Coordinates of C-alpha atoms in Angstrom, one line a residue:
X9 CA -16.1 149.4 -32.1
X10 CA -19.7 148.5 -33.0
X11 CA -18.3 146.4 -35.9
X12 CA -15.9 144.5 -33.7
X13 CA -18.6 143.3 -31.2
X14 CA -20.4 140.9 -33.5
X15 CA -17.0 139.4 -34.5
X16 CA -16.1 138.9 -30.9
X17 CA -19.5 137.3 -30.1
X18 CA -19.0 135.0 -33.2
X19 CA -15.6 134.0 -32.0
X20 CA -17.0 133.3 -28.5
X21 CA -19.6 130.9 -29.9
X22 CA -17.0 129.1 -32.1
X23 CA -14.6 128.5 -29.2
X24 CA -14.7 125.0 -27.6
X25 CA -17.2 125.1 -24.8
X26 CA -16.1 123.5 -21.5
X27 CA -13.2 121.0 -21.3
X28 CA -15.2 119.1 -18.7
X29 CA -18.5 118.5 -20.4
X30 CA -19.4 115.5 -18.2
X31 CA -19.1 117.5 -15.0
X32 CA -21.0 120.3 -16.6
X33 CA -23.8 118.0 -17.6
X34 CA -24.2 116.5 -14.1
X35 CA -24.2 120.0 -12.5
X36 CA -26.9 121.2 -14.9
X37 CA -29.1 118.2 -14.1
X38 CA -28.6 118.8 -10.3
X39 CA -29.5 122.5 -10.7
X40 CA -32.6 121.7 -12.8
X41 CA -33.8 119.1 -10.3
X42 CA -33.3 121.5 -7.3
X43 CA -35.1 124.3 -9.2
X44 CA -38.1 122.1 -9.9
X45 CA -38.3 121.2 -6.2
X46 CA -38.0 124.9 -5.2
X47 CA -34.7 124.3 -3.4
X48 CA -32.4 127.3 -2.9
X49 CA -29.4 125.1 -3.5
X50 CA -30.1 125.5 -7.2
X51 CA -28.4 128.9 -7.0
X52 CA -25.3 127.3 -5.6
X53 CA -25.2 124.8 -8.5
X54 CA -25.6 127.7 -10.9
X55 CA -22.5 129.5 -9.4
X56 CA -20.5 126.2 -9.7
X57 CA -21.6 125.9 -13.4
X58 CA -20.3 129.4 -14.1
X59 CA -17.0 128.7 -12.4
X60 CA -16.6 125.5 -14.3
X61 CA -17.4 127.2 -17.6
X62 CA -14.5 129.7 -17.0
X63 CA -11.9 127.0 -16.1
X64 CA -9.9 126.2 -19.2
X65 CA -8.2 123.0 -18.1
X66 CA -9.5 119.4 -18.0
X67 CA -10.2 117.8 -14.6
X68 CA -9.4 114.2 -13.9
X69 CA -11.7 114.0 -10.8
X70 CA -13.9 116.2 -8.8
X71 CA -11.3 116.7 -6.0
X72 CA -9.3 118.8 -8.4
X73 CA -12.3 121.1 -8.7
X74 CA -11.9 122.3 -5.1
X75 CA -9.6 125.0 -6.3
X76 CA -12.5 126.6 -8.2
X77 CA -14.9 129.1 -6.6
X78 CA -18.2 127.7 -5.3
X79 CA -17.0 124.1 -5.3
X80 CA -17.3 122.7 -1.7
X81 CA -16.9 119.3 -0.2
X82 CA -20.6 118.5 -0.9
X83 CA -20.6 119.2 -4.6
X84 CA -17.3 117.5 -5.1
X85 CA -18.5 114.3 -3.3
X86 CA -21.7 114.2 -5.5
X87 CA -19.6 114.6 -8.6
X88 CA -17.1 111.9 -7.5
X89 CA -20.0 109.5 -6.8
X90 CA -21.4 110.1 -10.3
X91 CA -18.0 109.6 -11.8
X92 CA -17.5 106.3 -10.1
X93 CA -20.9 105.2 -11.3
X94 CA -20.0 106.3 -14.8
X95 CA -16.8 104.2 -14.7
X96 CA -18.7 101.2 -13.5
X97 CA -21.2 101.5 -16.3
X98 CA -18.8 102.4 -19.2
X99 CA -15.5 100.9 -18.1
X100 CA -12.5 102.3 -16.3
X101 CA -11.0 103.7 -19.5
X102 CA -14.2 105.6 -20.5
X103 CA -13.5 109.2 -21.7
X104 CA -14.7 111.9 -19.3
X105 CA -13.7 114.9 -21.4
X106 CA -16.4 114.2 -24.1
X107 CA -20.0 113.3 -23.9
X108 CA -21.6 110.0 -25.0
X109 CA -23.3 110.0 -28.4
X110 CA -26.8 111.5 -28.5
X111 CA -26.2 113.7 -25.4
X112 CA -26.9 117.5 -25.7
X113 CA -23.8 119.5 -26.1
X114 CA -22.6 121.2 -22.9
X115 CA -22.0 124.9 -22.6
X116 CA -25.3 125.9 -24.3
X117 CA -27.0 129.1 -23.5
X118 CA -29.5 127.4 -21.1
X119 CA -26.7 126.1 -18.9
X120 CA -26.4 129.6 -17.6
X121 CA -30.1 130.1 -17.3
X122 CA -32.0 129.5 -14.1
X123 CA -35.2 128.3 -15.8
X124 CA -35.7 124.6 -15.2
X125 CA -35.1 122.5 -18.3
X126 CA -36.8 119.1 -18.9
X127 CA -34.6 116.3 -20.1
X128 CA -37.1 115.1 -22.7
X129 CA -37.4 118.6 -24.2
X130 CA -33.6 119.1 -24.3
X131 CA -33.3 118.5 -28.0
X132 CA -36.2 120.8 -28.8
X133 CA -34.8 123.6 -26.7
X134 CA -31.4 123.1 -28.3
X135 CA -33.0 123.6 -31.7
X136 CA -34.7 126.7 -30.5
X137 CA -31.5 128.1 -29.2
X138 CA -29.6 127.5 -32.4
X139 CA -32.4 128.9 -34.6
X140 CA -33.0 131.9 -32.4
X141 CA -30.6 134.1 -34.4
X142 CA -29.1 137.4 -33.3
X143 CA -27.5 138.2 -30.0
X144 CA -30.8 139.2 -28.2
X145 CA -31.7 138.0 -24.7
X146 CA -33.5 134.7 -24.5
X147 CA -37.2 135.0 -23.8
X148 CA -38.1 134.0 -20.2
X149 CA -39.9 130.7 -20.0
X150 CA -43.3 130.7 -18.4
X151 CA -43.6 128.7 -15.2
X152 CA -45.9 125.7 -15.6
X153 CA -45.9 123.1 -12.8
X154 CA -45.3 119.5 -13.7
X155 CA -48.3 117.3 -14.0
X156 CA -49.4 115.6 -10.8
X157 CA -47.0 117.8 -8.8
X158 CA -48.0 119.7 -5.7
X159 CA -48.4 123.0 -7.5
X160 CA -50.4 121.4 -10.3
X161 CA -52.8 119.9 -7.8
X162 CA -53.2 123.1 -5.8
X163 CA -54.0 125.2 -8.9
X164 CA -56.5 122.7 -10.3
X165 CA -58.4 122.4 -7.0
X166 CA -58.6 126.1 -6.4
X167 CA -59.8 126.6 -10.0
X168 CA -62.5 124.0 -9.7
X169 CA -63.6 125.4 -6.4
X170 CA -63.8 128.9 -7.9
X171 CA -66.1 127.5 -10.6
X172 CA -68.7 126.3 -8.1
X173 CA -71.7 128.8 -7.9
X174 CA -71.7 130.6 -4.6
X175 CA -68.2 129.4 -3.6
X176 CA -66.4 131.4 -0.9
X177 CA -63.5 132.1 -3.3
X178 CA -60.7 130.7 -1.0
X179 CA -59.7 127.5 0.8
X180 CA -58.0 126.8 4.1
X181 CA -54.8 124.7 4.2
X182 CA -56.3 121.5 5.5
X183 CA -59.3 121.3 3.1
X184 CA -57.0 122.3 0.2
X185 CA -54.5 119.5 1.0
X186 CA -57.4 117.0 1.3
X187 CA -58.9 118.0 -2.0
X188 CA -55.5 118.2 -3.8
X189 CA -54.0 114.9 -2.6
X190 CA -55.8 112.7 -5.2
X191 CA -54.3 114.8 -8.0
X192 CA -50.8 114.6 -6.7
X193 CA -48.3 111.7 -6.6
X194 CA -46.5 112.9 -3.5
X195 CA -47.9 113.3 -0.1
X196 CA -48.9 116.8 1.2
X197 CA -48.1 115.9 4.8
X198 CA -45.4 113.2 4.9
X199 CA -42.0 114.0 3.2
X200 CA -40.2 111.4 1.1
X201 CA -37.5 109.2 2.6
X202 CA -34.3 111.3 3.0
X203 CA -36.1 114.6 2.3
X204 CA -37.8 117.2 4.5
X205 CA -40.0 118.6 1.7
X206 CA -43.5 117.6 0.9
X207 CA -45.8 118.4 -2.0
X208 CA -47.0 121.4 0.0
X209 CA -43.6 123.0 -0.4
X210 CA -44.5 124.0 -3.9
X211 CA -47.1 126.4 -2.6
X212 CA -44.3 128.9 -1.8
X213 CA -43.2 128.7 -5.4
X214 CA -46.7 129.5 -6.6
X215 CA -46.8 132.5 -4.3
X216 CA -43.4 133.8 -5.6
X217 CA -44.6 133.4 -9.1
X218 CA -47.7 135.5 -8.3
X219 CA -50.0 132.6 -9.1
X220 CA -51.4 132.1 -5.5
X221 CA -52.5 134.6 -2.9
X222 CA -52.1 133.9 0.8
X223 CA -54.1 136.1 3.3
X224 CA -55.6 136.1 6.8
X225 CA -54.8 134.0 9.8
X226 CA -55.6 131.1 9.6
X227 CA -54.3 131.3 6.1
X228 CA -56.7 131.5 3.2
X229 CA -55.4 130.6 -0.3
X230 CA -56.9 131.9 -3.5
X231 CA -55.8 132.3 -7.1
X232 CA -54.6 135.5 -8.6
X233 CA -55.6 136.5 -12.2
X234 CA -52.4 134.9 -13.6
X235 CA -53.0 131.8 -11.6
X236 CA -56.6 131.6 -12.7
X237 CA -55.5 131.8 -16.4
X238 CA -52.9 129.1 -15.9
X239 CA -55.2 126.9 -14.0
X240 CA -57.8 127.2 -16.7
X241 CA -55.3 126.0 -19.3
X242 CA -54.3 123.1 -17.0
X243 CA -57.9 122.1 -16.5
X244 CA -58.7 122.1 -20.3
X245 CA -55.6 120.0 -20.9
X246 CA -56.7 117.6 -18.1
X247 CA -60.2 117.2 -19.7
X248 CA -58.7 116.6 -23.2
X249 CA -56.4 113.8 -21.7
X250 CA -59.4 112.2 -20.0
X251 CA -61.5 112.3 -23.2
X252 CA -58.6 110.7 -25.1
X253 CA -58.2 108.0 -22.5
X254 CA -61.9 107.2 -22.4
X255 CA -61.9 106.9 -26.2
X256 CA -59.0 104.5 -26.2
X257 CA -60.8 102.3 -23.5
X258 CA -64.0 102.2 -25.6
X259 CA -62.0 101.1 -28.7
X260 CA -60.2 98.4 -26.7
X261 CA -63.5 97.2 -25.3
X262 CA -65.2 97.1 -28.7
X263 CA -62.3 95.2 -30.1
X264 CA -62.5 92.6 -27.3
X265 CA -66.2 92.1 -27.9
X266 CA -65.7 91.6 -31.6
X267 CA -63.1 88.8 -30.8
X268 CA -65.6 87.0 -28.6
X269 CA -68.3 87.3 -31.2
X270 CA -66.0 85.9 -33.9
X271 CA -65.3 82.8 -31.8
X272 CA -61.8 83.9 -30.8
X273 CA -60.2 83.4 -27.4
X274 CA -62.4 84.7 -24.6
X275 CA -61.0 87.9 -22.9
X276 CA -61.8 88.5 -19.2
X277 CA -62.2 92.2 -18.7
X278 CA -61.3 93.0 -15.1
X279 CA -62.8 96.5 -15.4
X280 CA -66.2 95.3 -16.6
X281 CA -69.1 94.8 -14.2
X282 CA -71.4 92.3 -16.0
X283 CA -73.3 89.9 -13.7
X284 CA -72.7 86.9 -16.0
X285 CA -68.9 87.0 -15.7
X286 CA -67.2 84.0 -14.1
X287 CA -66.4 83.9 -10.4
X288 CA -62.7 84.2 -10.8
X289 CA -63.0 87.3 -12.9
X290 CA -65.3 88.9 -10.3
X291 CA -62.9 88.2 -7.5
X292 CA -60.0 89.7 -9.4
X293 CA -62.1 92.7 -10.3
X294 CA -63.0 93.1 -6.6
X295 CA -59.3 93.1 -5.6
X296 CA -58.5 95.6 -8.3
X297 CA -61.2 98.0 -7.2
X298 CA -60.1 97.5 -3.6
X299 CA -56.5 98.4 -4.4
X300 CA -57.6 101.4 -6.5
X301 CA -59.7 102.7 -3.6
X302 CA -56.8 102.3 -1.1
X303 CA -54.3 104.0 -3.5
X304 CA -55.5 107.4 -2.5
X305 CA -53.1 109.0 0.1
X306 CA -55.8 111.0 1.9
X307 CA -59.0 109.3 3.1
X308 CA -62.1 110.5 1.4
X309 CA -65.4 108.9 2.5
X310 CA -67.1 109.7 -0.8
X311 CA -64.6 107.5 -2.7
X312 CA -65.6 104.3 -0.9
X313 CA -68.7 102.2 -1.1
X314 CA -71.1 103.0 1.7
X315 CA -71.2 99.3 2.8
X316 CA -67.4 99.0 3.0
X317 CA -67.4 96.4 0.1
X318 CA -66.6 96.7 -3.6
X319 CA -68.6 94.1 -5.5
X320 CA -68.2 94.2 -9.3
X321 CA -72.0 93.9 -9.7
X322 CA -72.4 97.3 -7.8
X323 CA -69.7 99.1 -9.8
X324 CA -72.1 101.2 -12.0
X325 CA -74.0 102.5 -8.9
X326 CA -71.0 103.0 -6.6
X327 CA -70.4 106.6 -7.6
X328 CA -73.9 107.7 -7.0
X329 CA -74.1 105.8 -3.7
X330 CA -70.9 107.4 -2.4
X331 CA -72.1 110.8 -3.5
X332 CA -75.4 110.4 -1.6
X333 CA -73.7 109.1 1.6
X334 CA -70.6 111.3 1.7
X335 CA -70.3 110.9 5.5
X336 CA -71.4 107.2 5.6
X337 CA -68.0 105.5 5.1
X338 CA -67.6 102.4 7.4
X339 CA -64.8 100.5 9.0
X340 CA -65.7 96.8 9.3
X341 CA -64.6 94.7 12.3
X342 CA -61.0 93.5 11.9
X343 CA -60.1 96.2 9.4
X344 CA -58.9 98.8 11.9
X345 CA -56.6 99.2 15.0
X346 CA -57.1 101.3 18.1
X347 CA -54.2 103.8 18.4
X348 CA -53.5 106.2 21.2
X349 CA -52.8 109.7 20.0
X350 CA -50.5 111.9 22.2
X351 CA -50.2 115.7 21.8
X352 CA -46.7 116.6 20.9
X353 CA -46.7 119.2 23.7
X354 CA -46.8 116.3 26.1
X355 CA -43.4 115.0 24.8
X356 CA -41.5 118.2 24.2
X357 CA -40.7 121.4 26.0
X358 CA -41.0 122.1 29.7
X359 CA -39.7 119.4 32.0
X360 CA -38.2 117.2 29.3
X361 CA -37.2 114.4 31.7
X362 CA -40.7 114.2 33.1
X363 CA -42.3 114.1 29.6
X364 CA -39.9 111.6 28.3
X365 CA -40.7 109.4 31.2
X366 CA -44.3 109.3 30.0
X367 CA -43.2 108.1 26.6
X368 CA -40.8 105.5 28.0
X369 CA -43.6 104.1 30.3
X370 CA -46.0 103.8 27.4
X371 CA -43.3 102.0 25.3
X372 CA -42.5 99.7 28.3
X373 CA -46.2 98.8 28.6
X374 CA -46.3 97.9 24.9
X375 CA -48.9 100.6 24.0
X376 CA -49.1 101.6 20.3
X377 CA -49.2 105.4 20.2
X378 CA -48.7 108.2 17.7
X379 CA -47.4 111.7 18.6
X380 CA -49.1 114.4 16.7
X381 CA -50.5 117.9 17.1
X382 CA -53.9 117.9 18.9
X383 CA -55.8 121.3 18.8
X384 CA -57.7 120.3 21.9
X385 CA -57.0 117.8 24.6
X386 CA -53.8 115.9 25.4
X387 CA -54.7 112.3 24.6
X388 CA -57.4 110.6 22.5
X389 CA -57.9 107.4 20.6
X390 CA -58.5 106.8 16.9
X391 CA -59.6 103.7 14.9
X392 CA -57.0 103.6 12.1
X393 CA -57.9 101.6 9.0
X394 CA -55.4 98.8 8.1
X395 CA -54.1 99.4 4.6
X396 CA -52.0 97.0 2.6
X397 CA -48.9 98.4 0.8
X398 CA -49.4 99.1 -2.9
X399 CA -46.8 97.5 -5.2
X400 CA -44.5 100.1 -6.6
X401 CA -45.0 102.6 -3.8
X402 CA -42.5 103.3 -1.0
X403 CA -45.1 103.9 1.7
X404 CA -48.4 102.3 2.3
X405 CA -51.4 104.7 1.6
X406 CA -52.7 106.5 4.7
X407 CA -55.7 104.7 6.1
X408 CA -58.9 106.5 7.3
X409 CA -59.0 107.5 11.0
X410 CA -62.1 107.9 13.1
X411 CA -61.9 109.5 16.6
X412 CA -63.4 107.5 19.5
X413 CA -65.6 109.4 21.9
X414 CA -62.9 109.6 24.7
X415 CA -60.6 112.5 25.1
X416 CA -58.3 113.3 28.0
X417 CA -57.0 116.6 29.3
X418 CA -54.1 116.1 31.7
X419 CA -53.4 118.5 34.5
X420 CA -50.7 118.6 37.1
X421 CA -51.6 120.6 40.3
X422 CA -49.2 123.4 39.4
X423 CA -50.6 123.6 35.8
X424 CA -54.1 123.6 37.2
X425 CA -53.3 126.5 39.5
X426 CA -51.7 128.5 36.6
X427 CA -54.7 127.8 34.2
X428 CA -57.2 129.0 36.9
X429 CA -55.3 132.2 37.4
X430 CA -54.9 133.1 33.7
X431 CA -58.4 131.9 32.6
X432 CA -57.3 128.9 30.5
X433 CA -59.1 126.4 32.8
X434 CA -62.6 127.7 31.9
X435 CA -61.7 128.1 28.2
X436 CA -60.3 124.6 28.0
X437 CA -63.5 123.1 29.5
X438 CA -65.6 125.1 27.1
X439 CA -63.6 123.9 24.1
X440 CA -63.7 120.3 25.3
X441 CA -67.5 120.4 25.6
X442 CA -67.7 121.7 22.0
X443 CA -65.1 119.4 20.4
X444 CA -67.7 116.8 19.3
X445 CA -66.5 114.0 21.6
X446 CA -69.0 112.8 24.2
X447 CA -66.7 111.4 26.9
X448 CA -64.2 114.1 28.1
X449 CA -61.9 113.1 30.9
X450 CA -59.8 115.2 33.3
X451 CA -56.6 113.4 34.4
X452 CA -55.3 115.2 37.5
X453 CA -51.8 114.5 38.8
X454 CA -51.7 115.4 42.5
X455 CA -47.9 115.0 42.8
X456 CA -47.9 114.4 46.6
X457 CA -48.0 117.6 48.7
X458 CA -47.0 119.9 45.9
X459 CA -50.5 121.6 46.1
X460 CA -49.7 123.1 49.5
X461 CA -46.9 125.3 48.0
X462 CA -48.8 126.9 45.2
X463 CA -50.1 130.5 44.8
X464 CA -53.8 129.3 45.3
X465 CA -55.0 127.5 48.4
X466 CA -55.3 123.8 48.1
X467 CA -59.0 124.0 49.0
X468 CA -59.6 126.2 45.9
X469 CA -57.9 123.7 43.7
X470 CA -59.9 120.8 45.2
X471 CA -63.1 122.8 44.7
X472 CA -62.2 123.5 41.1
X473 CA -61.7 119.7 40.5
X474 CA -65.0 118.9 42.2
X475 CA -66.9 121.5 40.1
X476 CA -65.4 120.0 37.0
X477 CA -66.9 116.7 37.9
X478 CA -70.2 117.7 39.4
X479 CA -71.1 120.9 37.6
X480 CA -69.4 120.5 34.2
X481 CA -70.1 116.7 33.9
X482 CA -66.5 115.6 33.2
X483 CA -65.1 112.3 34.4
X484 CA -62.2 113.1 36.8
X485 CA -59.4 110.6 37.3
X486 CA -56.9 111.3 40.1
X487 CA -53.4 109.9 39.9
X488 CA -50.2 110.6 41.9
X489 CA -47.5 110.9 39.2
X490 CA -46.5 110.4 35.6
X491 CA -46.1 106.6 36.0
X492 CA -49.7 106.3 37.2
X493 CA -50.8 108.4 34.3
X494 CA -49.1 106.1 31.8
X495 CA -50.7 103.1 33.6
X496 CA -54.1 104.7 33.2
X497 CA -53.6 105.4 29.5
X498 CA -52.4 101.8 29.0
X499 CA -55.5 100.4 30.8
X500 CA -57.8 102.7 28.8
X501 CA -56.2 101.7 25.5
X502 CA -56.7 98.0 26.2
X503 CA -60.2 98.6 27.4
X504 CA -61.2 100.5 24.3
X505 CA -59.6 97.9 22.1
X506 CA -61.8 95.2 23.6
X507 CA -64.8 97.5 23.7
X508 CA -64.8 98.3 20.0
X509 CA -63.7 94.9 18.7
X510 CA -66.3 93.2 16.4
X511 CA -68.0 96.6 15.8
X512 CA -68.7 98.4 12.5
X513 CA -67.7 102.0 12.8
X514 CA -69.5 104.6 10.7
X515 CA -68.1 108.0 9.8
X516 CA -70.5 110.9 10.5
X517 CA -70.2 114.6 9.9
X518 CA -69.7 116.9 12.9
X519 CA -72.7 118.8 11.9
X520 CA -74.8 115.7 12.6
X521 CA -73.6 115.2 16.2
X522 CA -75.6 112.6 18.1
X523 CA -77.2 111.2 14.9
X524 CA -77.8 107.5 15.4
X525 CA -75.8 107.2 18.6
X526 CA -78.2 107.9 21.4
X527 CA -80.0 104.5 21.3
X528 CA -76.6 102.6 21.5
X529 CA -75.5 104.7 24.4
X530 CA -78.7 104.2 26.3
X531 CA -78.2 100.4 26.0
X532 CA -74.7 100.8 27.4
X533 CA -72.9 100.2 24.1
X534 CA -70.2 102.5 22.8
X535 CA -71.2 104.9 20.0
X536 CA -70.1 103.6 16.6
X537 CA -71.0 106.8 14.8
X538 CA -67.7 108.7 14.9
X539 CA -66.2 111.7 13.2
X540 CA -63.0 111.6 11.2
X541 CA -59.7 112.8 12.8
X542 CA -59.1 115.5 10.2
X543 CA -62.6 117.0 10.7
X544 CA -62.2 116.8 14.5
X545 CA -58.8 118.5 14.6
X546 CA -59.8 121.2 12.1
X547 CA -63.0 122.0 14.0
X548 CA -61.0 122.3 17.3
X549 CA -58.6 125.0 16.0
X550 CA -58.3 127.6 18.7
X551 CA -58.0 130.7 16.6
X552 CA -60.2 129.7 13.7
X553 CA -62.7 132.1 12.2
X554 CA -65.6 132.5 14.7
X555 CA -69.2 133.6 14.2
X556 CA -70.7 136.6 16.0
X557 CA -72.6 134.2 18.3
X558 CA -69.4 132.4 19.3
X559 CA -67.6 135.7 20.0
X560 CA -70.6 136.9 22.0
X561 CA -70.5 133.8 24.1
X562 CA -66.8 134.3 24.8
X563 CA -67.4 137.9 25.8
X564 CA -70.2 136.9 28.3
X565 CA -68.0 134.2 29.8
X566 CA -65.4 136.8 30.7
X567 CA -67.8 138.1 33.4
X568 CA -67.1 136.7 36.8
X569 CA -69.7 134.2 37.8
X570 CA -71.1 133.7 34.3
X571 CA -70.5 130.1 33.3
X572 CA -70.9 128.4 30.0
X573 CA -74.4 127.2 30.8
X574 CA -75.5 130.7 31.7
X575 CA -74.0 132.1 28.6
X576 CA -75.8 129.4 26.5
X577 CA -79.1 130.3 28.1
X578 CA -78.6 134.0 27.2
X579 CA -77.7 133.1 23.7
X580 CA -80.9 131.1 23.2
X581 CA -82.8 134.4 23.7
X582 CA -80.4 136.9 22.3
X583 CA -77.9 135.3 19.8
X584 CA -76.0 138.6 19.1
X585 CA -75.1 141.8 21.0
X586 CA -77.3 143.7 18.5
X587 CA -80.4 141.7 19.5
X588 CA -79.6 142.2 23.2
X589 CA -79.2 145.9 22.8
X590 CA -82.4 146.1 20.8
X591 CA -84.2 144.4 23.8
X592 CA -82.6 147.0 26.2
X593 CA -83.9 149.8 24.0
X594 CA -87.5 148.5 24.2
X595 CA -87.4 148.6 28.0
X596 CA -89.3 151.5 29.6
X597 CA -87.0 152.2 32.6
X598 CA -83.5 151.6 33.9
X599 CA -84.8 149.2 36.5
X600 CA -86.5 147.1 33.8
X601 CA -83.2 147.1 31.8
X602 CA -81.2 145.9 34.8
X603 CA -83.7 143.0 35.4
X604 CA -84.1 142.0 31.8
X605 CA -82.0 138.9 32.1
X606 CA -82.7 138.0 35.8
X607 CA -85.5 135.6 34.9
X608 CA -83.5 133.7 32.3
X609 CA -83.3 130.0 33.3
X610 CA -80.2 128.0 32.8
X611 CA -78.8 124.5 33.4
X612 CA -80.6 121.2 34.2
X613 CA -82.2 122.6 37.3
X614 CA -83.6 125.6 35.4
X615 CA -82.5 128.2 38.0
X616 CA -82.9 131.9 37.4
X617 CA -79.8 133.9 36.3
X618 CA -80.5 136.4 39.1
X619 CA -80.6 140.2 39.3
X620 CA -76.9 140.6 40.1
X621 CA -75.6 139.1 36.9
X622 CA -78.4 140.7 34.9
X623 CA -77.3 144.1 36.2
X624 CA -73.6 143.4 35.5
X625 CA -74.4 142.4 31.8
X626 CA -76.5 145.5 31.4
X627 CA -73.7 147.8 32.8
X628 CA -71.1 146.1 30.5
X629 CA -73.0 146.7 27.3
X630 CA -74.9 149.9 28.0
X631 CA -72.6 152.0 30.2
X632 CA -70.8 154.8 28.2
X633 CA -67.2 155.2 29.3
X634 CA -65.2 153.2 31.8
X635 CA -67.0 151.0 34.3
X636 CA -66.6 151.8 38.0

């Protein structure tokens, strides 16, 4: 019996492989493409390959394959389309039961292997399979992401971030996408035409291959030991490729200089930045730099010139200038459009008819708007850079977006009543104040006499609206229904378009709030120092990681009667619960502890916090056991 097994294996290799090699070749290509994209349909293609390998008769078309297991209408239609294309290219009498010359033979061992195979390495893999010898199992191929794919970019960015001294060792999704986009050909946010997958879809493959670690909520991404080793190899290969490319450029440049010195035809180098070049060469060089800057899919301020121009004479210093002014990118007049951004919650869920009416009214009024997820507020406006399409690319690169200082929170009377009851009303006002935009607006839809049939008295709701305007400093706009809300948004969009025309907009960091904008606002002009939309939306995440000071403020605001201004006044003196408890321990008596915060001044009028709230805070943090 042991002697018969090698003979049987030898006969099995000598048998003719599959009588339908063309179908087998196409199925193998489909499987490998699906596997590289991380699609689960690759397993379906593998099952169809196994069924086709077992079928001993030739097939005239893909419809005959429906009798085989794992061949459905979808696979048969794809094969039929490929067959028709094959007939058009090679003639109606082209053979389909043999492969064209130079094609790898079907039925190889790797046709039944789920590891993705590359077409350009097919011949090398075939040689390895033939020369492997013996009947042992084929060694499993190590997963290496394709160059400039999503997985490749993510590994490189995380590796480079880990090499920075004092780095935090992980990255959040948004910052990881922004840093990885220049290293990837596909978009991390927008899927290709006809597909629902983006470059970010490859992250799940990295996690399955134990190269990437995902922890916490919001998610934090970091490299495993295996991922670190693979990323290090990818980085070294990237550096070698860059060095080789730079060496080739230097050789080409030296050859061009020699030609000019020898009296040969003058060569205009579009990449050079000499001041004595002719005007035409400089203009072409400018266009080339401009297109190269706009080719990045994710806006990065540090990749642009601080003055918004790209003169060839400034090319050598452009990198240092952009590095020095990372948040100083500018949008010149006429290079941007004002776009209304609508939170997707305002168009889906709840009363679908009422929300769709808002969208239809905006469309009827000719308002350009974009539906997206807003982490705070319901409506806002962005200045979106106009970007020309790049030849050879399906979509135009995404332009930079700066958020104007106007944000709107929309409330129906019933929604206002519910948010007051469950505490969302105070929290939303607090988050709107801290979002970084200076002109928050409350849009209140009164909806006729609906307020008289709610669980809170109408006087309470009206008092809450007045407090929002007088105490919190919000601008409150009252409307009657959805149609008036759409009309107000339309008027605001046209007003802001006129207000910001002929103005240069400067991108600032959120950490520098108010920098360079106070003088303009005092003169009645709109602020032209704006934050980017990505930074704004990331900073407004509701459940993001919070500091002890922020959590302490939220705790204090849960006390009845303790508003945001009062909590901020307490935080100025005691920034953490530990500092407050230490102050209580230094008090000599219980009465002194109860009155510790009574003299704290808050708000514009600098009123005292009062003994009642001071006693309540003391009881909350110093009483052992349940409060009575």
